[in-house]
Coordinates of N, CA and C in Angstrom, one line a residue:
M1 N 146.8 130.3 51.2 CA 146.9 129.2 52.8 C 147.9 127.7 51.8
D2 N 148.1 127.7 50.8 CA 149.3 126.3 50.7 C 150.6 126.9 50.8
K3 N 151.2 128.7 51.4 CA 152.3 128.4 51.3 C 152.6 128.4 52.7
L4 N 151.3 128.9 53.6 CA 151.3 128.5 54.9 C 150.9 127.3 55.4
S5 N 149.9 126.1 54.8 CA 150.3 125.0 55.2 C 151.8 124.4 54.9
K6 N 152.6 124.3 54.1 CA 154.0 123.8 53.5 C 154.4 124.3 55.2
Y7 N 153.7 125.0 56.1 CA 154.7 125.3 57.2 C 153.6 124.8 58.3
L8 N 152.9 124.9 57.9 CA 152.2 124.2 59.6 C 151.6 123.9 59.1
D9 N 151.0 122.3 59.6 CA 150.1 121.3 59.3 C 149.5 122.1 60.9
S10 N 148.3 120.6 59.9 CA 146.4 121.0 61.0 C 146.9 120.4 61.8
D11 N 148.0 119.9 62.8 CA 147.7 119.2 64.0 C 148.7 120.8 64.8
L12 N 149.9 121.2 64.2 CA 150.0 121.8 65.0 C 149.4 123.4 65.1
A13 N 148.5 123.4 64.2 CA 147.6 124.7 63.9 C 146.6 124.0 65.0
L14 N 146.1 123.4 65.2 CA 145.2 123.1 66.0 C 145.9 122.8 68.4
V15 N 146.3 122.4 67.7 CA 147.3 122.9 69.3 C 147.3 124.1 70.1
L16 N 147.9 124.7 69.1 CA 148.0 126.2 69.0 C 147.3 127.2 69.3
G17 N 146.1 127.0 68.6 CA 144.9 127.5 68.3 C 144.4 127.4 70.4
V18 N 144.4 126.6 70.5 CA 143.7 126.4 71.5 C 144.2 126.7 72.6
I19 N 145.5 126.7 73.0 CA 146.6 127.3 73.7 C 146.5 127.8 73.7
I20 N 146.4 129.2 72.3 CA 146.1 130.7 72.3 C 144.8 130.9 72.5
G21 N 143.9 130.6 72.9 CA 142.4 130.3 73.9 C 142.1 130.5 74.8
L22 N 142.5 129.2 75.0 CA 142.9 129.1 76.9 C 143.5 130.4 77.7
M23 N 144.5 130.0 76.4 CA 145.0 131.2 77.4 C 144.7 133.0 77.9
S24 N 144.3 133.4 77.1 CA 143.4 134.4 76.8 C 142.0 134.7 77.7
I25 N 141.4 133.4 78.0 CA 140.7 133.5 79.3 C 141.1 135.1 80.4
P26 N 142.0 134.1 80.7 CA 142.5 135.1 82.4 C 142.2 135.9 81.9
S27 N 142.9 137.0 80.7 CA 143.1 137.9 79.8 C 141.9 138.9 79.7
I28 N 140.7 137.9 80.0 CA 139.5 138.3 79.3 C 138.8 138.5 80.6
L29 N 138.3 137.9 81.7 CA 138.4 138.0 82.8 C 139.4 139.4 84.0
S30 N 140.4 139.9 83.5 CA 140.8 140.4 84.1 C 140.3 142.0 83.9
A31 N 140.4 142.1 82.2 CA 139.8 142.5 81.9 C 138.9 143.5 82.5
M32 N 137.5 142.7 82.3 CA 136.0 143.2 81.8 C 136.7 142.8 83.6
T33 N 137.0 142.9 84.7 CA 137.1 143.0 86.1 C 137.3 144.5 86.2
D34 N 138.1 145.3 85.1 CA 138.6 145.9 86.1 C 138.0 147.2 84.7
G35 N 136.9 146.8 84.5 CA 136.2 147.9 83.3 C 136.7 148.1 82.2
R36 N 137.4 147.7 81.1 CA 138.1 147.8 80.7 C 137.7 147.2 79.4
A37 N 137.3 146.9 77.7 CA 137.0 146.9 76.5 C 138.3 145.5 76.8
P38 N 138.6 144.3 76.9 CA 139.3 143.3 76.1 C 139.8 143.3 74.7
R39 N 139.7 144.5 74.3 CA 140.7 144.7 73.3 C 141.8 143.4 72.8
A40 N 142.9 143.2 72.7 CA 144.0 142.8 72.8 C 143.3 140.9 72.9
S41 N 142.5 140.6 74.2 CA 141.9 139.5 74.5 C 140.9 139.6 73.2
A42 N 140.6 140.2 72.5 CA 139.3 139.9 71.4 C 140.3 139.5 70.7
L43 N 141.9 140.3 69.9 CA 142.6 139.5 69.5 C 143.1 138.8 69.2
T44 N 143.4 138.4 71.1 CA 143.9 136.6 71.2 C 143.0 135.6 70.5
I45 N 142.2 135.9 70.4 CA 140.7 135.0 70.1 C 140.7 134.6 68.6
L46 N 140.4 135.9 68.1 CA 140.5 136.0 66.7 C 142.1 134.9 66.2
I47 N 142.8 135.2 66.4 CA 143.8 134.5 65.6 C 143.4 133.1 66.5
A48 N 143.1 132.5 68.0 CA 143.1 131.0 67.9 C 141.7 130.9 67.4
G49 N 140.5 131.2 66.9 CA 139.5 130.6 66.0 C 140.1 130.4 64.4
L50 N 141.6 131.8 63.8 CA 142.4 130.8 62.4 C 142.9 129.9 62.7
L51 N 143.5 129.9 63.8 CA 143.9 128.4 64.0 C 143.5 127.2 63.0
I52 N 142.1 127.2 64.3 CA 141.7 126.1 65.3 C 141.1 126.3 64.1
I53 N 139.8 126.9 62.8 CA 139.7 126.8 61.4 C 140.4 126.1 60.1
F54 N 142.0 126.8 60.4 CA 142.1 126.1 59.6 C 142.6 124.5 59.4
A55 N 143.1 124.2 60.9 CA 143.4 123.0 61.0 C 141.8 122.9 60.8
I56 N 140.8 122.8 60.9 CA 139.9 121.9 60.6 C 139.7 121.8 58.8
Q57 N 140.0 123.0 59.0 CA 139.8 122.7 56.4 C 140.6 121.8 56.0
T58 N 142.0 122.1 57.3 CA 143.6 121.7 56.1 C 143.5 120.1 56.7
H59 N 142.8 119.7 57.6 CA 142.8 117.9 58.2 C 141.5 117.0 57.4
P60 N 142.1 116.1 56.6 CA 141.4 115.0 56.0 C 139.9 115.0 56.6
G61 N 139.3 115.1 57.0 CA 137.9 114.5 57.3 C 137.6 115.4 58.3
G62 N 138.4 116.9 58.6 CA 138.5 117.1 59.9 C 138.4 116.5 61.3
Y63 N 138.0 117.7 62.1 CA 138.5 116.7 64.1 C 137.1 116.4 64.3
Q64 N 137.8 115.5 65.3 CA 136.2 115.6 66.5 C 136.9 116.1 67.7
I65 N 135.9 116.6 67.8 CA 136.7 116.0 70.1 C 138.0 115.2 70.7
S66 N 137.1 114.2 70.0 CA 138.0 112.7 70.3 C 139.6 112.9 69.7
D67 N 139.1 113.4 68.9 CA 140.6 113.9 68.0 C 142.1 115.1 69.2
V68 N 141.6 115.7 69.5 CA 142.8 116.6 70.0 C 143.5 116.5 71.4
P69 N 142.7 115.2 72.1 CA 144.1 114.6 72.7 C 144.6 114.4 72.3
H70 N 144.7 113.3 70.6 CA 145.6 112.3 70.4 C 146.6 113.9 69.3
A71 N 145.7 114.6 69.4 CA 147.1 115.7 68.2 C 148.5 116.5 69.2
F72 N 147.5 116.9 70.9 CA 148.3 117.5 71.3 C 149.8 116.7 71.8
V73 N 149.3 114.9 72.2 CA 150.4 113.5 71.6 C 151.5 113.8 70.7
V74 N 150.7 114.1 69.6 CA 151.7 114.0 67.9 C 152.6 115.5 68.0
V75 N 152.0 116.3 68.7 CA 152.7 117.7 68.4 C 154.2 117.9 69.7
V76 N 154.0 117.5 71.1 CA 154.8 117.3 72.1 C 155.8 116.1 71.3
A77 N 155.4 114.5 71.1 CA 156.1 113.6 70.4 C 157.3 114.9 69.8
R78 N 156.3 115.1 68.3 CA 157.1 116.1 67.3 C 159.0 116.7 68.1
F79 N 158.4 117.2 69.2 CA 159.5 118.3 69.3 C 160.2 118.0 71.4
M80 N 159.9 117.2 71.9 CA 160.8 116.0 72.9 C 161.7 115.9 71.7
P81 N 162.9 115.9 72.3 CA 164.1 114.7 72.3 C 164.4 113.9 72.2

């Protein structure tokens, strides 16, 4: 995990995990209403969960729910010109 943490800090991993998790919800609902197995949605939920777990383990002291908006602001501010 040390190589991954060199390129992906905990705030970015948390934000990506939350965004990927939220974006997979419509895919799950679509698959269930069509009577299909949500395989792709399950994979994206797994990826989102792993990113969130990585973020919690690498952030000193972990995250509280109230820390999530601050992490979003930090990540967006980092990529804004």
